[in-house]
PDB file of C-alpha atoms in Angstrom:
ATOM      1  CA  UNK P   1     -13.100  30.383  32.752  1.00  0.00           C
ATOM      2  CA  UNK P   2     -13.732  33.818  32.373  1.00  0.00           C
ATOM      3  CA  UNK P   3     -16.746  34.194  30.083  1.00  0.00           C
ATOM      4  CA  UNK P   4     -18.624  32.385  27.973  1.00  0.00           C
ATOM      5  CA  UNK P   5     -20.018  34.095  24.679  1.00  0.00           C
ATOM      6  CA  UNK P   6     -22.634  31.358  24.116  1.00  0.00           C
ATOM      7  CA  UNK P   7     -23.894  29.469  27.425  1.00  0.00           C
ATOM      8  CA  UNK P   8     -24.892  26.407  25.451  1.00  0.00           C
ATOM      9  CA  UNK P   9     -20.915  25.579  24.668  1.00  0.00           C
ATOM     10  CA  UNK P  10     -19.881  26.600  28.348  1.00  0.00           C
ATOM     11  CA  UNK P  11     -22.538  23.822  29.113  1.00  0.00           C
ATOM     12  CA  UNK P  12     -21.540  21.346  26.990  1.00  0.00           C
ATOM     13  CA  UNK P  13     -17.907  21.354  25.890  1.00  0.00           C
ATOM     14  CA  UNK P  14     -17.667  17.627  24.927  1.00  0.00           C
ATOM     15  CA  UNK P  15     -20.759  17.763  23.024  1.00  0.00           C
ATOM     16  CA  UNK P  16     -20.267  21.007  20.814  1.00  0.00           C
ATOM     17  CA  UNK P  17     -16.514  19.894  20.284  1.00  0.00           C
ATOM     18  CA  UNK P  18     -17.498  16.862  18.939  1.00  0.00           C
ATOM     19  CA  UNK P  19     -19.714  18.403  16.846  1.00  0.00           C
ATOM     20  CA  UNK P  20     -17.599  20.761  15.549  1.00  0.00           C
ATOM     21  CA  UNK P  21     -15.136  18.468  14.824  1.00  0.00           C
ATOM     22  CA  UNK P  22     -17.246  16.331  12.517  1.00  0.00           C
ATOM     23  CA  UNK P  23     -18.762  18.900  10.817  1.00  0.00           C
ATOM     24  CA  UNK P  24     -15.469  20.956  10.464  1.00  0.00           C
ATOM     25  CA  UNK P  25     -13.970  17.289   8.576  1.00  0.00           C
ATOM     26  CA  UNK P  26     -16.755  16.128   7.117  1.00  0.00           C
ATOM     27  CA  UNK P  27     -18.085  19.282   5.238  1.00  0.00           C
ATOM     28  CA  UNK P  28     -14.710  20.327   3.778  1.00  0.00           C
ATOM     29  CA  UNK P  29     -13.338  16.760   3.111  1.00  0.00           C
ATOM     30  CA  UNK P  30     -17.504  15.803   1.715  1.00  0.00           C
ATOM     31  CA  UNK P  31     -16.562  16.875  -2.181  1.00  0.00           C
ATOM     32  CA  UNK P  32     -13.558  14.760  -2.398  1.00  0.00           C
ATOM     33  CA  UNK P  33     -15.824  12.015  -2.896  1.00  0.00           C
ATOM     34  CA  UNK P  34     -17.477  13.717  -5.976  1.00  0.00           C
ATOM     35  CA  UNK P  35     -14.173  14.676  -7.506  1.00  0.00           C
ATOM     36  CA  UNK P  36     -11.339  12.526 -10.184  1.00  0.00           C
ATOM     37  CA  UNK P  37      -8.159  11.835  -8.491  1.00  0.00           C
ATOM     38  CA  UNK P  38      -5.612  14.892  -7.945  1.00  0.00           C
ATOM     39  CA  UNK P  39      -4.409  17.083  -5.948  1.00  0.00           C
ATOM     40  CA  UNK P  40      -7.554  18.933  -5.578  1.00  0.00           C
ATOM     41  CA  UNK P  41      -9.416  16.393  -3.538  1.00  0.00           C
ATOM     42  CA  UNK P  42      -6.413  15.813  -1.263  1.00  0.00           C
ATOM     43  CA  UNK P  43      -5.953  18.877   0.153  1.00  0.00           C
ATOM     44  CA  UNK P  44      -9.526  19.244   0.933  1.00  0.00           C
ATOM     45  CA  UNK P  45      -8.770  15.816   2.292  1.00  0.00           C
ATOM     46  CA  UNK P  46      -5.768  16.859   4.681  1.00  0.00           C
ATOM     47  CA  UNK P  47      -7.688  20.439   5.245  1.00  0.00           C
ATOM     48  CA  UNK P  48     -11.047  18.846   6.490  1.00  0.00           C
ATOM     49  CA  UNK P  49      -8.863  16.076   8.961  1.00  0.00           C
ATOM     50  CA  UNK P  50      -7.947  19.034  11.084  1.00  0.00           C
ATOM     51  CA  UNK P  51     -11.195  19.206  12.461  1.00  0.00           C
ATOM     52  CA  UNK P  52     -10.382  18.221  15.817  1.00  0.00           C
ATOM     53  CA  UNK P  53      -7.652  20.766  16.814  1.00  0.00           C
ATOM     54  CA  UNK P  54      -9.526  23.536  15.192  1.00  0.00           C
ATOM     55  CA  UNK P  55     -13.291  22.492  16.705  1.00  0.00           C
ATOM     56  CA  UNK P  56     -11.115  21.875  20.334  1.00  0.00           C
ATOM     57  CA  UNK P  57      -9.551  25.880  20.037  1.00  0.00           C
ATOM     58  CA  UNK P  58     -12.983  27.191  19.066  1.00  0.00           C
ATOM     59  CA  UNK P  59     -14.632  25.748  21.700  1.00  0.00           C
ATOM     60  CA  UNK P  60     -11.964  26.818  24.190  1.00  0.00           C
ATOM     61  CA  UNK P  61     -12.091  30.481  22.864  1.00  0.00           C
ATOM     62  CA  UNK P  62     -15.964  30.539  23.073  1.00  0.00           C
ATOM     63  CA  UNK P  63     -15.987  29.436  26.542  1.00  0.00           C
ATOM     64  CA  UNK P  64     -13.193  32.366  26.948  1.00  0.00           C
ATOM     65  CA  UNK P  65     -10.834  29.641  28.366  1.00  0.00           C
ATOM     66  CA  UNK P  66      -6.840  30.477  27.547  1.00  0.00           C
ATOM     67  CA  UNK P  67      -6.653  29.234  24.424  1.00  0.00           C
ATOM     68  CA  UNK P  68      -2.633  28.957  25.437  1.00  0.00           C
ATOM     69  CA  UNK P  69      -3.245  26.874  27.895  1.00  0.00           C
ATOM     70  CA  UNK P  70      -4.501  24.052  25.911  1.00  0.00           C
ATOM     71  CA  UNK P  71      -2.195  24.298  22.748  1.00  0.00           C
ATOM     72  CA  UNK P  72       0.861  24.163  25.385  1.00  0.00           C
ATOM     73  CA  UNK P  73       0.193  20.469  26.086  1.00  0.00           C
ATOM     74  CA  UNK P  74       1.265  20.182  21.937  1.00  0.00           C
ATOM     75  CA  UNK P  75       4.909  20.894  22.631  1.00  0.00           C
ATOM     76  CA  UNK P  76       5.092  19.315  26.498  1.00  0.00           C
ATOM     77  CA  UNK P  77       8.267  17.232  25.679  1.00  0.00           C
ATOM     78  CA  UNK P  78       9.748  17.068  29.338  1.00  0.00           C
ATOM     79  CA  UNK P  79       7.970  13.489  30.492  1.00  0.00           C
ATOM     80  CA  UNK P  80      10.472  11.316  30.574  1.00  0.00           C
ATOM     81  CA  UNK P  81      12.533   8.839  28.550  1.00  0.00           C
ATOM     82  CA  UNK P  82      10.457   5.887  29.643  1.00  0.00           C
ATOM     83  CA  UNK P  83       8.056   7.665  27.811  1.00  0.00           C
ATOM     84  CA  UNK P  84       9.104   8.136  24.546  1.00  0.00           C
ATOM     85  CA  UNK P  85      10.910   4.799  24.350  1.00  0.00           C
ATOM     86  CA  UNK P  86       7.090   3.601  24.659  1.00  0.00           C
ATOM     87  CA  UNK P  87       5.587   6.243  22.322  1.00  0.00           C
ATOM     88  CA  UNK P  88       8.442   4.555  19.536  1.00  0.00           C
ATOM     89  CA  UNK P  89       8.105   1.150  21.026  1.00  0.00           C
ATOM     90  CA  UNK P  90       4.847  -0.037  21.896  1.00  0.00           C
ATOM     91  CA  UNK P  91       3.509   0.190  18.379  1.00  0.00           C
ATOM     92  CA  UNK P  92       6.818  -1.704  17.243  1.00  0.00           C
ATOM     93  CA  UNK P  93       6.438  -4.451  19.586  1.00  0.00           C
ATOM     94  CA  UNK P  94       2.487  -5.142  19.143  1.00  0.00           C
ATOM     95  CA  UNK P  95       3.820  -5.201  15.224  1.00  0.00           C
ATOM     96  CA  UNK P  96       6.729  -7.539  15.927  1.00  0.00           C
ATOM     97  CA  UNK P  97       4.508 -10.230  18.378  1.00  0.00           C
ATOM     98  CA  UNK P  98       1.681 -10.108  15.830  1.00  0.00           C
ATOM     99  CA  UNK P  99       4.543 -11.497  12.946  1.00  0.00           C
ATOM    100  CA  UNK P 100       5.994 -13.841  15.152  1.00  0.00           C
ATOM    101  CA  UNK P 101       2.227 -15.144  15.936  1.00  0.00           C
ATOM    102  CA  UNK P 102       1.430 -15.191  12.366  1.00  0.00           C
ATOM    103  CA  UNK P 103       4.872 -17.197  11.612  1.00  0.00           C
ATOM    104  CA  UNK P 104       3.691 -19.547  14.456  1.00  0.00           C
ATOM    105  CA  UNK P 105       0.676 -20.511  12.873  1.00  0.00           C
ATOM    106  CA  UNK P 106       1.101 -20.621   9.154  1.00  0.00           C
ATOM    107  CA  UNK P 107      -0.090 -16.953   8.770  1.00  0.00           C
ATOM    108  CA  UNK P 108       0.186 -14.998   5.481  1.00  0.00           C
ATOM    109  CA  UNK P 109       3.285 -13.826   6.729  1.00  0.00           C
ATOM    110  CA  UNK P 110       7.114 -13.816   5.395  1.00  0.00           C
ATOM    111  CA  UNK P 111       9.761 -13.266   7.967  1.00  0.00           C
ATOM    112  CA  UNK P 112      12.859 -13.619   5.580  1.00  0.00           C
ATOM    113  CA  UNK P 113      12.029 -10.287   3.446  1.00  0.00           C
ATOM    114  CA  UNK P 114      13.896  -7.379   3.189  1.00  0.00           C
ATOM    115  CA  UNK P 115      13.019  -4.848   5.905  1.00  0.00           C
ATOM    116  CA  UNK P 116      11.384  -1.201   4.306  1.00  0.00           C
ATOM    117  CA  UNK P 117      13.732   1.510   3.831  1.00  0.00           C
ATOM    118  CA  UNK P 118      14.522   3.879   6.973  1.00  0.00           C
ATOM    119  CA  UNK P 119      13.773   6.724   4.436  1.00  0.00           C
ATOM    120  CA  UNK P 120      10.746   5.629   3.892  1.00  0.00           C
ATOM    121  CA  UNK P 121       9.965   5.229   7.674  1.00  0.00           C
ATOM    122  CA  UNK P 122      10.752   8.115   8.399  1.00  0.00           C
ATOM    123  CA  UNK P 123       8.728   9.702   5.614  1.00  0.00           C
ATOM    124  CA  UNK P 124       5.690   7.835   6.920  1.00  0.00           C
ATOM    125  CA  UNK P 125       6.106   8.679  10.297  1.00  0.00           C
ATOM    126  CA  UNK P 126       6.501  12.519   9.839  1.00  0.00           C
ATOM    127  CA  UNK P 127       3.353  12.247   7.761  1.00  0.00           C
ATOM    128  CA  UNK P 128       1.696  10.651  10.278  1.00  0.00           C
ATOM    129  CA  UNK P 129       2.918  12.793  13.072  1.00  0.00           C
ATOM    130  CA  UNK P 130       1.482  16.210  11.301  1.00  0.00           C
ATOM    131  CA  UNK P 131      -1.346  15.313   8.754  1.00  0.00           C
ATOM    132  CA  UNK P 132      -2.407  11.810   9.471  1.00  0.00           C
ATOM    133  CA  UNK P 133      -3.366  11.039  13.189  1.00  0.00           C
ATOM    134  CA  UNK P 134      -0.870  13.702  15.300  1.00  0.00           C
ATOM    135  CA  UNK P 135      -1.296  17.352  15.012  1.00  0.00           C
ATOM    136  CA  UNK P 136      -4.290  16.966  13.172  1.00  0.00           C
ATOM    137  CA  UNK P 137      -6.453  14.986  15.591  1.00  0.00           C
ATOM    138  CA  UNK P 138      -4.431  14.348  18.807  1.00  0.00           C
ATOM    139  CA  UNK P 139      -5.133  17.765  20.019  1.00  0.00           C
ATOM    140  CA  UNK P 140      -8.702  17.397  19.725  1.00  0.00           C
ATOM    141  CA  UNK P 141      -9.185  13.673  21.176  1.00  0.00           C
ATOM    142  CA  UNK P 142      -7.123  13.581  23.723  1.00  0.00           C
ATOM    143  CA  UNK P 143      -5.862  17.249  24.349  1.00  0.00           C
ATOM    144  CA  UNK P 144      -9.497  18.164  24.766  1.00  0.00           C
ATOM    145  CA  UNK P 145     -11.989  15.845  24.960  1.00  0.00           C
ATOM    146  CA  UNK P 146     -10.193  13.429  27.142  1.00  0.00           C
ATOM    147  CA  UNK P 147      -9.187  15.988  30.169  1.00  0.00           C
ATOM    148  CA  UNK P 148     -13.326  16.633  30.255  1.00  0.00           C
ATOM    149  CA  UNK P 149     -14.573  13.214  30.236  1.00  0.00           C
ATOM    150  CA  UNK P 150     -11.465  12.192  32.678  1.00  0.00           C
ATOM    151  CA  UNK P 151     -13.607  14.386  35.202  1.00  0.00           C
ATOM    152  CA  UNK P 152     -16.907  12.923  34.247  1.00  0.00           C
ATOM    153  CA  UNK P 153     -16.015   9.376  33.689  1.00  0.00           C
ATOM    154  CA  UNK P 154     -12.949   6.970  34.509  1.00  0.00           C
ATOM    155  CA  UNK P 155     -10.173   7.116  32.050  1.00  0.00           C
ATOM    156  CA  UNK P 156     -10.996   3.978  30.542  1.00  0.00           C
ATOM    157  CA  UNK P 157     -14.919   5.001  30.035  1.00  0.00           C
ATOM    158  CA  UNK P 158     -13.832   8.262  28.597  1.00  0.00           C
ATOM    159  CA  UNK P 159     -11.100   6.892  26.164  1.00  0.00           C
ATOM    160  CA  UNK P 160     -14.439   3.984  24.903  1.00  0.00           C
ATOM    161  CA  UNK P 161     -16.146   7.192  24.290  1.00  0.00           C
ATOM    162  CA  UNK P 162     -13.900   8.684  22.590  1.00  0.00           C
ATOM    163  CA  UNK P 163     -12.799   5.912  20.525  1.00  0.00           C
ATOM    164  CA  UNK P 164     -16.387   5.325  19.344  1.00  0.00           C
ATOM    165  CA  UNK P 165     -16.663   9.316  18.472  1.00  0.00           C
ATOM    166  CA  UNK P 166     -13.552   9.298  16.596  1.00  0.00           C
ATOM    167  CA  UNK P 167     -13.877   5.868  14.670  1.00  0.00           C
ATOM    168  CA  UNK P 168     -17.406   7.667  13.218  1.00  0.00           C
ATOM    169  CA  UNK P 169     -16.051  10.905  12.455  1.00  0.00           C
ATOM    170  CA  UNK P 170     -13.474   9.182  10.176  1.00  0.00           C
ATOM    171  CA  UNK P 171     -16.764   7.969   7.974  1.00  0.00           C
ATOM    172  CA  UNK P 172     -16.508  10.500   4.801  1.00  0.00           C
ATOM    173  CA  UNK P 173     -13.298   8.759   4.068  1.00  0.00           C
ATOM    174  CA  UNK P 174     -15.019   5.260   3.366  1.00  0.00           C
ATOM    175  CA  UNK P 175     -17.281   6.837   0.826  1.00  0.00           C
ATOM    176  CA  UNK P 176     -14.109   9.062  -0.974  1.00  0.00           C
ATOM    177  CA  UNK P 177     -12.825   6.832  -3.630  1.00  0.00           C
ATOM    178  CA  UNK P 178      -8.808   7.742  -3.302  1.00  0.00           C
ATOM    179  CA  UNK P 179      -8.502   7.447   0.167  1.00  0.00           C
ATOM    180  CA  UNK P 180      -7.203   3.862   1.768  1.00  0.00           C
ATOM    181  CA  UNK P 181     -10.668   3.309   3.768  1.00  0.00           C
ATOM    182  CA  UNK P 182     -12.818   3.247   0.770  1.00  0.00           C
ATOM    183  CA  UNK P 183     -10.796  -0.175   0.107  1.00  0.00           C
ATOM    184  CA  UNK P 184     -11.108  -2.034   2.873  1.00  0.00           C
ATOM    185  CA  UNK P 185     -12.695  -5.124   2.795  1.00  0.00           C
ATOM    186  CA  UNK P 186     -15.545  -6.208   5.550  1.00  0.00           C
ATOM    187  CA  UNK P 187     -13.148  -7.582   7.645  1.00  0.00           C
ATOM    188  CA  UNK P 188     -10.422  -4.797   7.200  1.00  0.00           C
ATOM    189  CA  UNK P 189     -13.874  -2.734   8.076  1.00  0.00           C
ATOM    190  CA  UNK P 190     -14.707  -4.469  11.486  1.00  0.00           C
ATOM    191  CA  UNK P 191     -11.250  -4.800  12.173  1.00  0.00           C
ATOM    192  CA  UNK P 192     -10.544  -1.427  11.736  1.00  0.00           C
ATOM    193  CA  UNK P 193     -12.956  -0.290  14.086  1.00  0.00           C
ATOM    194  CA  UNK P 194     -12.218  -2.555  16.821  1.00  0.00           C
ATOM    195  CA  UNK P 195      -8.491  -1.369  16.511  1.00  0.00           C
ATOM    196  CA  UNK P 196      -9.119   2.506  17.053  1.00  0.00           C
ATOM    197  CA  UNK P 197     -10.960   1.813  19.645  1.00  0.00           C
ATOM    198  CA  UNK P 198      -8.177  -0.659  21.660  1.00  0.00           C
ATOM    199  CA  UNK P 199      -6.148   2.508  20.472  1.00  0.00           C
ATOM    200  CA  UNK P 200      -8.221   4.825  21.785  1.00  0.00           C
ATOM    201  CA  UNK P 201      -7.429   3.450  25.227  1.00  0.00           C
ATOM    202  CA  UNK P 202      -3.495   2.743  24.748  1.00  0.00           C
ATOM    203  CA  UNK P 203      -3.340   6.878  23.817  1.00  0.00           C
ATOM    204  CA  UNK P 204      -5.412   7.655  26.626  1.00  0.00           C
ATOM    205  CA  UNK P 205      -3.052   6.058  29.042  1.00  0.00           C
ATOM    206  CA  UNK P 206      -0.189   7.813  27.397  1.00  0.00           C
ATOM    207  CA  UNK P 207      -2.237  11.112  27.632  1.00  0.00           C
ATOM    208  CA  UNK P 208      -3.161  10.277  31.491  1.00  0.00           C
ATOM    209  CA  UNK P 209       0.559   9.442  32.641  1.00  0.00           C
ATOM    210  CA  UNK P 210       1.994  12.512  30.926  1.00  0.00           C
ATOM    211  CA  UNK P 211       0.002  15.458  30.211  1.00  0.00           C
ATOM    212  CA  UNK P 212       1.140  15.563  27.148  1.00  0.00           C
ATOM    213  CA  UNK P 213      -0.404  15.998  23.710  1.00  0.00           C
ATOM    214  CA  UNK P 214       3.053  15.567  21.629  1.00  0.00           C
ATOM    215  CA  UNK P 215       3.555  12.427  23.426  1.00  0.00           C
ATOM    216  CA  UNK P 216       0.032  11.158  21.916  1.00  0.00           C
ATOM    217  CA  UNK P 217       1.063  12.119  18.637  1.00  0.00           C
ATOM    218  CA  UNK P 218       4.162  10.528  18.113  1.00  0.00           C
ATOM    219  CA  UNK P 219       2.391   7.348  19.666  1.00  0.00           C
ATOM    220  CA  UNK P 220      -0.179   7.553  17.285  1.00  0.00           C
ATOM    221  CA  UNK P 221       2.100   8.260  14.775  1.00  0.00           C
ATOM    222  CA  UNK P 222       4.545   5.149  15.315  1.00  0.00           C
ATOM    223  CA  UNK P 223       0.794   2.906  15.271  1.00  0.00           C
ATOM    224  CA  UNK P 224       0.108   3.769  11.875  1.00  0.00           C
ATOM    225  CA  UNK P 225       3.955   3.732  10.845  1.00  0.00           C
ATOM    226  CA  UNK P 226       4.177   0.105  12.444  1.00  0.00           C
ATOM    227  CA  UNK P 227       1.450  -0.621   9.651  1.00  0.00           C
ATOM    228  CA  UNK P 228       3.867  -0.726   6.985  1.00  0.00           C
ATOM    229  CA  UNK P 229       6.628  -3.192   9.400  1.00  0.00           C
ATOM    230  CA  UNK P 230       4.324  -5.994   9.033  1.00  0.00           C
ATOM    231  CA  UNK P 231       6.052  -8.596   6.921  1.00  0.00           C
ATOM    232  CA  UNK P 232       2.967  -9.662   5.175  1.00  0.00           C
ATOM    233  CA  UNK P 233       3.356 -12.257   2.290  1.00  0.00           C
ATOM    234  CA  UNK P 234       1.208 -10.053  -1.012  1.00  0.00           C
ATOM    235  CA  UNK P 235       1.204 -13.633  -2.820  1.00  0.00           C
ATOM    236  CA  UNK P 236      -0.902 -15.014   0.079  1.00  0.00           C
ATOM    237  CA  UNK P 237      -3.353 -12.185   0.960  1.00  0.00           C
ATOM    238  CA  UNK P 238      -4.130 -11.937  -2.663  1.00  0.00           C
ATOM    239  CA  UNK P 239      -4.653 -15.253  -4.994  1.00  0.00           C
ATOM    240  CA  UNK P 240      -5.301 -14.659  -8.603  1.00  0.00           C
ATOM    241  CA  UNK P 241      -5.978 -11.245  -8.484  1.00  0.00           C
ATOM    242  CA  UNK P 242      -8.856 -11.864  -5.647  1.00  0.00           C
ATOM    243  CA  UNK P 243      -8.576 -10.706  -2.271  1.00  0.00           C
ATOM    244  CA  UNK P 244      -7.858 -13.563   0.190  1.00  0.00           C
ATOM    245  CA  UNK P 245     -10.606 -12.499   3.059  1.00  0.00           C
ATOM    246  CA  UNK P 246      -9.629 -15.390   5.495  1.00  0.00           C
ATOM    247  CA  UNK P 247      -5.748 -14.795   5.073  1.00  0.00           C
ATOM    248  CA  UNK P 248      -6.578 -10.755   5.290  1.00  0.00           C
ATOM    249  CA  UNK P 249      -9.243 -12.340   8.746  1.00  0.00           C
ATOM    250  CA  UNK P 250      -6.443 -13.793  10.084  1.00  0.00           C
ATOM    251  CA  UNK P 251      -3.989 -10.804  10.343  1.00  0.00           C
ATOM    252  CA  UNK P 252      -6.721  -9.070  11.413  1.00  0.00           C
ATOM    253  CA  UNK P 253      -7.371 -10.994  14.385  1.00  0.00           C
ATOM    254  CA  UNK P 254      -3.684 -11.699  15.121  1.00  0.00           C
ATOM    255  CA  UNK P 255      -3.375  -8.138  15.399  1.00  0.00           C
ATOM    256  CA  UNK P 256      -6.536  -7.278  17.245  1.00  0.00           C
ATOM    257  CA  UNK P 257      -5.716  -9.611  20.312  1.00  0.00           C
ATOM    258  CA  UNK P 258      -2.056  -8.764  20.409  1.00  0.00           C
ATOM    259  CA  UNK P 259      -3.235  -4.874  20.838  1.00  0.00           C
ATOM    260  CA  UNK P 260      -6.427  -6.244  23.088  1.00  0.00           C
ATOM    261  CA  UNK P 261      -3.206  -8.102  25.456  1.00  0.00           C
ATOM    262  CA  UNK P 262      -1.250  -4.893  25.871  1.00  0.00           C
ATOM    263  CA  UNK P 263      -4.818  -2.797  26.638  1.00  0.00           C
ATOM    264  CA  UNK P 264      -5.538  -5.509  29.091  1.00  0.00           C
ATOM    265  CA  UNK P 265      -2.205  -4.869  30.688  1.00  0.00           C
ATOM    266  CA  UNK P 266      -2.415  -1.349  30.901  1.00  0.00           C
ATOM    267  CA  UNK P 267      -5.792  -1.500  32.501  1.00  0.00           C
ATOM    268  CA  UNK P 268      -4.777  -4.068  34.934  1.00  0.00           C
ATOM    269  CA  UNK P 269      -1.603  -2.931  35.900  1.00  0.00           C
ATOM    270  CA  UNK P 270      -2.713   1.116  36.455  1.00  0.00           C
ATOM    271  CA  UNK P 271      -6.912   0.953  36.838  1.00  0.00           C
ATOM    272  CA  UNK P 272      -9.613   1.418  34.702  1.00  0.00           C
ATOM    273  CA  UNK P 273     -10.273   4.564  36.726  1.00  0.00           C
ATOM    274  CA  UNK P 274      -7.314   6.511  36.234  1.00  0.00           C
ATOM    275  CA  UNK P 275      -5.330   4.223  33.870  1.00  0.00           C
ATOM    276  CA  UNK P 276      -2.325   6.389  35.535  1.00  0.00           C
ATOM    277  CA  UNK P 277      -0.292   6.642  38.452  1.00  0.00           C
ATOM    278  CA  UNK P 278      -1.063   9.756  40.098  1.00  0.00           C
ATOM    279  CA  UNK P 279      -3.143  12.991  39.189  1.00  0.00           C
ATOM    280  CA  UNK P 280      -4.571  12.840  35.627  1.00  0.00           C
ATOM    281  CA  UNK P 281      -5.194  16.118  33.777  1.00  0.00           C
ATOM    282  CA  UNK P 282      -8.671  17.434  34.018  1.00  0.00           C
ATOM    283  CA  UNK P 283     -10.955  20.635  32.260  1.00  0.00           C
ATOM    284  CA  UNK P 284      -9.250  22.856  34.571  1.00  0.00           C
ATOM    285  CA  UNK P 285      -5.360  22.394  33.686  1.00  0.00           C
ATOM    286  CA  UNK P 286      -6.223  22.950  29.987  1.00  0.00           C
ATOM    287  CA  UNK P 287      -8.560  26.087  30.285  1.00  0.00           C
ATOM    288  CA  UNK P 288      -6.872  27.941  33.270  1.00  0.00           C
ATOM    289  CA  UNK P 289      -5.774  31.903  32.321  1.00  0.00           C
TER     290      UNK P 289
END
């Protein structure tokens, strides 16, 4: 570090960047909730989500930290092929093992319909990999708060942390009428926040064994593209118009413990202190001039 222009920051990193990170989102993104549906509240939407790379680079400026340093971990690509084959496949196989579950036990699943369109993978994925859980927020979560808490905490305290932080900044987007979250039922609710969190640690082992931020993003990206793989039967999550809470409860579940089994793993197999083989980035390899 080679100066800080306001001590408080250059005392608490974790703590102002989550802060800034909420308010950053949640101030811009706040008068989508007030506004009719078009393109208007949208990009205030997709504006205010990237609130964690931009709180992250402010934070790293004020503490006059190489700014450079820490946006280079965005385009490390040299980590591997074992490691993009489980950026693409992990989220595919939790996916796949939750429908075959489902299938097993009468689940409001259908296993003999037509596949979705690569085009419109691919379309969800790229979405997802810049505006919707990668470039927007990967840089921030793990490419900053996770290399300071690694040093504080072990990597599986740090990635709980985390995972709690980020489930609650996503909270303007329950209360914004157009977005997905504001429809979730109570279940989809708890669900939801039980999954980011298992998530939370699954991209913190990803950040921990590679150093890499792009790596993150793609695996977040393929999480929420896996989403729309699910073979799910619409006739038996909804029933005469109403929502079918215990056939939505039970994919919920399904899903939740297949993702809790491959955490589980992970943790087991590398260590809740490290979840890693090896060094694991820290503060210093992200603020270094």
């Amino acid at each position: 570090m080679a100066y800080s222009r306001i001590p408080w920051v250059d005392d608490h990193p974790v703590v102002a960047f989550f802060v800034g990170a909420y308010a950053y989102t949640w101030i811009i993104s706040a008068p989508a909730a007030f506004m009719q549906e078009s393109w208007t509240p949208w990009i205030l939407i997709y504006i205010g989500s990237f609130g964690p790379p931009v709180s992250a680079a402010v934070v790293t400026w004020l503490r006059g930290d190489d700014v450079r340093a820490w946006a280079r971990q965005i385009v490390r690509w040299r980590v591997g092929w074992p490691w993009w084959v489980a950026a693409f496949g992990i989220p595919i196989a939790i996916i796949g093992v939750t429908a075959v579950v489902l299938a097993a036990i009468g689940g409001p699943v259908d296993l003999g319909q037509s596949t979705q369109s690569p085009v419109l993978i691919a379309i969800v994925f790229i979405f997802g990999l810049t505006v919707s859980g990668g470039l927007n927020e990967e840089p921030g979560w793990r490419g900053f708060a996770q290399p300071y808490l690694n040093d504080r905490y072990s990597a599986l305290k740090a990635s709980l942390i985390i995972g709690v932080v980020w489930a609650g900044w996503h909270l303007p987007y329950f209360f914004i009428p157009i977005t997905p979250h504001s429809g979730f039922t109570l279940v989809n609710q708890i669900g939801w926040f039980i999954g980011i969190i298992l998530l939370s640690v699954i991209l913190a082992w990803a950040y921990n064994g590679t150093g890499s931020v792009l790596i993150v993003m793609v695996l977040h990206a393929m999480a929420n593209t896996a989403d729309i793989l699910l073979p799910l039967a619409p006739e038996l999550i909804v029933v005469d118009g109403v929502i079918d809470e215990a056939a939505v409860g039970t994919v919920v579940m399904v899903q939740l413990a297949v993702q809790l089994l491959v955490v589980v793993a992970l943790v087991g197999y590398y260590g809740f202190d490290s979840l890693a083989r090896g060094e694991i980035p820290g503060a210093d390899e992200i603020r270094s001039k």
